[in-house]
Amino acid sequence: MFELRNVSKSYGERQVLAPLDLEIPTGRTLVLIGPSGCGKSTLLRLLLGLLEPDAGTVLFGGQEMSGPQVLELRHKVGYVIQGGGLFPHLTARGNVTLLADYLSRPADEVRQRVEELRQLTHLQPEAIDRYPAQLSGGQQQRVALMRGLMLDPAALLMDEPLGALDPLIRAELQRDLREIFRSLKKTVVFVTHDIGEAAYLADEIVLMRQGRIVQRGTIEDLLHRPADPFVTDFISAQRNPLEDVKGAGVK
Amino acid sequence: MSTHRLLSLLTVVAAFVLAPHAASAQDERPTVRIGSKAFTESVVLGEILSRLAEDAGAGAIHRTLGGTPVVWHALLAGEIDCYVDYTGTIKEEILKGESITTIEQMRAELAERGIRMSQPIGFNNTYALGISRKLAEQHPDLKTVSDLRRYPDLRYGFGNEFMDRSDGWPALSAAYGLPRANASGLDHDLAYRGLEAGSIDVMDVYTTDAEIEYYGIRLLKDDQRFFPEYDAVILYREDLEERAPEVVPSLLRLAGTIDEAQMSQMNARAKLDQVPEPIVAADFVLEQFGIESNIELETRTQRLLRYTLEHLRLVGISVTAAILLAVPLGIVAAKVSWLGQFVLSAVGILQTIPSLALFVILIPLLGVGPLPAIAALFLYSLLPIVRNTYTGLHDISPPLLESAEALGLPSGAKLRLIELPLASRSILAGVKTAAVINIGTATLGGLINAGGYGEPIFSGIRLDRNDLLLEGAVPAALMALAAQGVFELSERWLVPKGLRTSAGQAE
């Protein structure tokens, strides 16, 4: 679906992506993970043409993600960011249908699609006509997901979408997201720094560090066949409280 | 959505404020536009000229403008056809630098500029220095201007014109050896009050001023014959003779008909007895020329209604035009960063030009009346609207901008559907600031015959009548408050509801 060929990106002197190649397969959930500043969010923005690479090409479905066709290509990709990025001047419904309305999609079709997505994302019926300021964080994220899925895009890009939520709501949304990803079979690229979340959602994980890909594989690959000591360090740095308690007892 | 609402609102405002403009009737008669300066005598003479022009079968429009430069430039620009000025003023101020010694030279210099001068009307309204009755009683020996040298502590208060003009205080103080620094400038009519209240000791007066007798002011003898003759004459444009041939001889009938006593008496009636100037003028032309005038004085309600409509027109047109230019400028400033600073500085500099100076600068280009006032107010409105449009767009949070970008909307649609609605509150606040400030500034239009609440305010100052002054000042203040209220209400309509919903209402 997406292909990066020899893509690099710097902000001034600081290189955030070393020249890298990456192919993202269709219909699977790929999680980009790594410590802050590793370049995972930059990579996501490059996929959508929100940033221009310094060198190399970004392809989406074989077409280059740059120049005049970028706007149209973006209609085929949903994008959800941390906090949802909902437009405060529009209701939840207005946010979801903004692009469809602009493209003059038939009104009853749009209405039906909104209802479908509302059920899919488990958004309460009364929330759909409220303004973002009247919604909880979890509701805002569900609406953002609806907006991303509105035009039935080929791919869905998510940049730490659950980062700002409290643990209970986060767990609930993780469950819902996994269900949605499995049922829709869309190409999903999901950025997180939480290895538990990655393991739970991913078909495949790409672990990054300082603008480079350290390892690409399943969670089992990362756990049992680490390509680099950093892989193990990164995974074990995120404590599991149960293991911490057990470990203390043993020692 | 709200962009459409904004446009429709603008259309309604524009239609409303333009309406009074379209109502002027067409007329076959030639129209003579008569000017006057903003003091009683000049206004009375302007009214007399109007009656004389009408008596010759013309329509007359009388415009009261500011000081000499404004009226003279209006005459040169053809904004007015004639007005009454004084030979001393013509020599020392209008033709300054031409070294004129005879009246024939003056006539020739004026003719070069397309202006003709009548024979003297009769009275000599020259400058004199006056002291209050109280001071005169304390110092019986203070009788001439030279005597002032013996009292170095006296405070002088002069009209702004007298302070600055070459035949005024600078030359007078030099000629008599008086301490120049003791003088402060203030409005001529306010100076009388200052003298009476004792805050100044010496002021400049005109020899036909009504107040001289009223306040018991002692005039100091000009013992060195410093002040030139200030014979009143009519100045008129050469082309008036072709345009309205009967009018000029009718106006020239005024020559030699008014002496100092008569003028002073008319001034006293207008200023102290509060008889409206048109009536003073009508009584004079009836007595002198047997001309019956048909003076229709407006009632207070009619006047207030007219002022209000005129004022709304000044503010409405200027702010509407400013919105149409300033919002796009603000957008450009926010989108093109190198242009942004340039645009913001440019409109910022406009804001620093003093309003009266801007009015005068605009007269050669736009004449007198509402147009230069609207132009000046338009320029002043640009800064708050440009700045708030720029700020409103600039302050949209980066995640929202990124979400908008990611949707794949063309930049025009992104601006219209997302960015402008998000900036709408800030833009509206800028328009509100512009409108409220303009309602105040527009009163200065009274100095260039722009109409509106400035007219009674300046009449009130001129005639020393607080009731007239308040007739302009109070409604202007009320209009500013009303504008504030209207904008706060319109915020409910123009600013999207989601931006007015406070956070923390989530379940």
Coordinates of N, CA and C in Angstrom, one line a residue, chain A residues 120-211:
Chain A
L120 N -20.3 1.4 14.8 CA -19.0 0.7 14.7 C -18.1 1.2 15.8
T121 N -18.0 2.5 16.0 CA -17.1 3.1 17.0 C -17.7 3.1 18.4
H122 N -18.9 2.6 18.6 CA -19.6 2.6 19.9 C -19.8 4.0 20.5
L123 N -20.1 5.0 19.6 CA -20.3 6.4 20.1 C -21.8 6.5 20.5
Q124 N -22.1 7.0 21.7 CA -23.5 7.1 22.1 C -24.3 8.0 21.1
P125 N -25.6 7.6 20.9 CA -26.4 8.4 19.9 C -26.5 9.8 20.2
E126 N -26.6 10.2 21.5 CA -26.8 11.6 21.8 C -25.5 12.5 21.6
A127 N -24.4 11.8 21.5 CA -23.1 12.5 21.4 C -22.9 13.1 20.0
I128 N -23.6 12.5 19.1 CA -23.2 12.9 17.7 C -23.5 14.3 17.3
D129 N -24.5 14.9 18.0 CA -24.8 16.3 17.6 C -24.3 17.3 18.7
R130 N -23.3 16.8 19.5 CA -22.7 17.8 20.4 C -21.4 18.4 19.8
Y131 N -21.0 19.5 20.5 CA -19.7 20.1 20.1 C -18.6 19.4 20.8
P132 N -17.4 19.4 20.2 CA -16.2 18.8 20.8 C -16.1 19.1 22.3
A133 N -16.3 20.4 22.6 CA -16.1 20.8 24.0 C -17.1 20.1 25.0
Q134 N -18.1 19.6 24.4 CA -19.1 18.9 25.3 C -18.9 17.4 25.4
L135 N -17.8 16.9 24.7 CA -17.6 15.5 24.7 C -16.4 15.1 25.6
S136 N -16.4 13.9 26.1 CA -15.3 13.4 26.9 C -14.1 13.1 26.0
G137 N -12.9 12.9 26.5 CA -11.8 12.6 25.7 C -12.0 11.3 24.9
G138 N -12.6 10.3 25.5 CA -12.8 9.0 24.8 C -13.8 9.3 23.6
Q139 N -14.8 10.0 23.9 CA -15.8 10.3 22.8 C -15.2 11.1 21.7
Q140 N -14.3 12.0 22.0 CA -13.7 12.8 21.0 C -12.8 11.9 20.1
Q141 N -12.2 11.0 20.7 CA -11.3 10.0 19.9 C -12.2 9.2 19.0
R142 N -13.3 8.7 19.5 CA -14.2 7.9 18.7 C -14.7 8.7 17.5
V143 N -15.0 10.0 17.7 CA -15.5 10.9 16.6 C -14.4 11.1 15.6
A144 N -13.1 11.3 16.2 CA -12.0 11.5 15.3 C -11.8 10.2 14.4
L145 N -12.0 9.0 15.0 CA -11.9 7.8 14.2 C -13.0 7.8 13.1
M146 N -14.3 8.2 13.5 CA -15.3 8.2 12.5 C -15.0 9.1 11.4
R147 N -14.4 10.3 11.7 CA -14.0 11.3 10.7 C -13.0 10.6 9.7
G148 N -12.0 9.9 10.3 CA -11.0 9.2 9.5 C -11.5 8.2 8.6
L149 N -12.6 7.5 9.0 CA -13.2 6.4 8.3 C -14.3 6.8 7.3
M150 N -14.7 8.1 7.4 CA -15.9 8.5 6.7 C -16.0 8.1 5.2
L151 N -14.9 8.4 4.5 CA -14.9 8.2 3.1 C -14.5 6.7 2.7
D152 N -14.5 5.8 3.7 CA -14.1 4.4 3.6 C -12.7 4.4 2.9
P153 N -11.7 5.0 3.6 CA -10.4 5.1 3.0 C -9.7 3.7 2.9
A154 N -8.7 3.6 2.0 CA -7.9 2.4 1.9 C -7.0 2.2 3.1
A155 N -6.6 3.3 3.7 CA -5.6 3.2 4.8 C -6.0 4.2 5.9
L156 N -5.5 3.8 7.1 CA -5.8 4.7 8.3 C -4.5 4.9 9.0
L157 N -4.2 6.2 9.2 CA -3.0 6.5 9.9 C -3.3 7.1 11.3
M158 N -2.7 6.6 12.3 CA -3.1 7.1 13.7 C -1.8 7.4 14.4
D159 N -1.7 8.7 14.9 CA -0.5 9.1 15.6 C -0.8 9.2 17.1
E160 N -0.4 8.2 17.9 CA -0.6 8.2 19.3 C -2.1 8.6 19.7
P161 N -3.1 8.0 19.1 CA -4.4 8.5 19.3 C -4.9 8.3 20.7
L162 N -4.3 7.4 21.5 CA -4.9 7.2 22.8 C -4.0 7.8 23.9
G163 N -3.0 8.6 23.4 CA -1.9 9.1 24.3 C -2.5 9.9 25.5
A164 N -3.6 10.6 25.3 CA -4.0 11.6 26.3 C -5.1 11.0 27.2
L165 N -5.4 9.7 27.1 CA -6.6 9.2 27.8 C -6.2 8.5 29.1
D166 N -7.1 8.4 30.0 CA -6.8 7.7 31.3 C -6.9 6.2 31.0
P167 N -6.2 5.4 31.9 CA -6.0 4.0 31.6 C -7.2 3.2 31.3
L168 N -8.3 3.4 32.0 CA -9.5 2.6 31.8 C -10.1 2.8 30.4
I169 N -10.3 4.1 30.1 CA -10.8 4.5 28.8 C -9.9 4.0 27.7
R170 N -8.6 4.1 28.0 CA -7.6 3.7 27.0 C -7.8 2.2 26.7
A171 N -7.9 1.4 27.7 CA -8.0 -0.1 27.5 C -9.3 -0.4 26.8
E172 N -10.4 0.4 27.1 CA -11.6 0.1 26.4 C -11.5 0.5 24.9
L173 N -10.8 1.6 24.6 CA -10.7 2.0 23.2 C -9.7 1.1 22.5
Q174 N -8.7 0.6 23.2 CA -7.8 -0.4 22.6 C -8.6 -1.6 22.1
R175 N -9.5 -2.1 23.0 CA -10.3 -3.3 22.6 C -11.2 -3.0 21.4
D176 N -11.8 -1.8 21.4 CA -12.7 -1.4 20.3 C -11.9 -1.3 19.0
L177 N -10.7 -0.7 19.1 CA -9.9 -0.4 17.9 C -9.5 -1.8 17.3
R178 N -9.0 -2.7 18.2 CA -8.6 -4.0 17.7 C -9.7 -4.7 16.9
E179 N -10.9 -4.6 17.5 CA -12.1 -5.2 16.9 C -12.4 -4.5 15.5
I180 N -12.3 -3.2 15.5 CA -12.5 -2.5 14.2 C -11.5 -2.8 13.2
F181 N -10.2 -2.8 13.6 CA -9.1 -3.1 12.6 C -9.3 -4.5 12.0
R182 N -9.7 -5.5 12.9 CA -9.9 -6.9 12.4 C -11.0 -6.9 11.5
S183 N -12.1 -6.2 11.8 CA -13.3 -6.4 11.0 C -13.2 -5.6 9.7
L184 N -12.5 -4.5 9.7 CA -12.5 -3.7 8.4 C -11.4 -4.2 7.5
K185 N -10.3 -4.8 8.1 CA -9.2 -5.3 7.3 C -8.6 -4.2 6.4
K186 N -8.5 -3.0 7.1 CA -7.8 -1.9 6.4 C -6.3 -1.9 6.7
T187 N -5.6 -1.2 5.8 CA -4.2 -1.0 6.1 C -4.1 0.1 7.2
V188 N -3.5 -0.3 8.4 CA -3.5 0.7 9.5 C -2.0 0.9 9.8
V189 N -1.6 2.1 9.9 CA -0.3 2.5 10.5 C -0.5 3.2 11.7
F190 N 0.0 2.7 12.8 CA -0.4 3.1 14.2 C 0.9 3.5 14.9
V191 N 1.0 4.7 15.4 CA 2.2 5.2 16.1 C 1.9 5.2 17.6
T192 N 2.8 4.5 18.3 CA 2.7 4.6 19.8 C 4.1 4.4 20.4
H193 N 4.2 4.7 21.7 CA 5.5 4.4 22.4 C 5.2 3.4 23.5
D194 N 4.0 2.8 23.5 CA 3.6 1.9 24.5 C 3.7 0.4 23.9
I195 N 4.6 -0.4 24.4 CA 4.9 -1.7 23.8 C 3.7 -2.6 24.0
G196 N 3.0 -2.4 25.1 CA 1.8 -3.2 25.4 C 0.7 -3.0 24.4
E197 N 0.5 -1.7 24.1 CA -0.5 -1.3 23.1 C -0.1 -1.9 21.7
A198 N 1.2 -1.8 21.4 CA 1.7 -2.3 20.1 C 1.5 -3.8 20.0
A199 N 1.8 -4.5 21.1 CA 1.7 -6.0 21.0 C 0.2 -6.4 20.9
Y200 N -0.7 -5.6 21.5 CA -2.1 -5.9 21.5 C -2.7 -5.7 20.1
L201 N -2.3 -4.6 19.4 CA -2.9 -4.2 18.2 C -2.2 -4.7 16.9
A202 N -0.9 -4.9 17.0 CA -0.2 -5.0 15.7 C -0.2 -6.4 15.1
D203 N -0.2 -6.4 13.8 CA 0.1 -7.6 13.1 C 1.7 -7.7 13.0
E204 N 2.2 -6.5 12.8 CA 3.7 -6.3 12.7 C 4.1 -5.1 13.4
I205 N 5.3 -5.1 13.9 CA 5.9 -4.0 14.7 C 7.2 -3.5 14.0
V206 N 7.3 -2.2 13.9 CA 8.6 -1.6 13.4 C 9.1 -0.8 14.5
L207 N 10.3 -1.2 15.1 CA 10.9 -0.5 16.2 C 11.9 0.5 15.7
M208 N 11.8 1.7 16.0 CA 12.7 2.7 15.5 C 13.6 3.3 16.6
R209 N 14.8 3.8 16.2 CA 15.6 4.5 17.2 C 16.5 5.5 16.4
Q210 N 16.5 6.8 16.8 CA 17.3 7.8 16.2 C 17.2 7.8 14.6
G211 N 16.0 7.8 14.1 CA 15.8 7.9 12.7 C 16.1 6.7 11.9

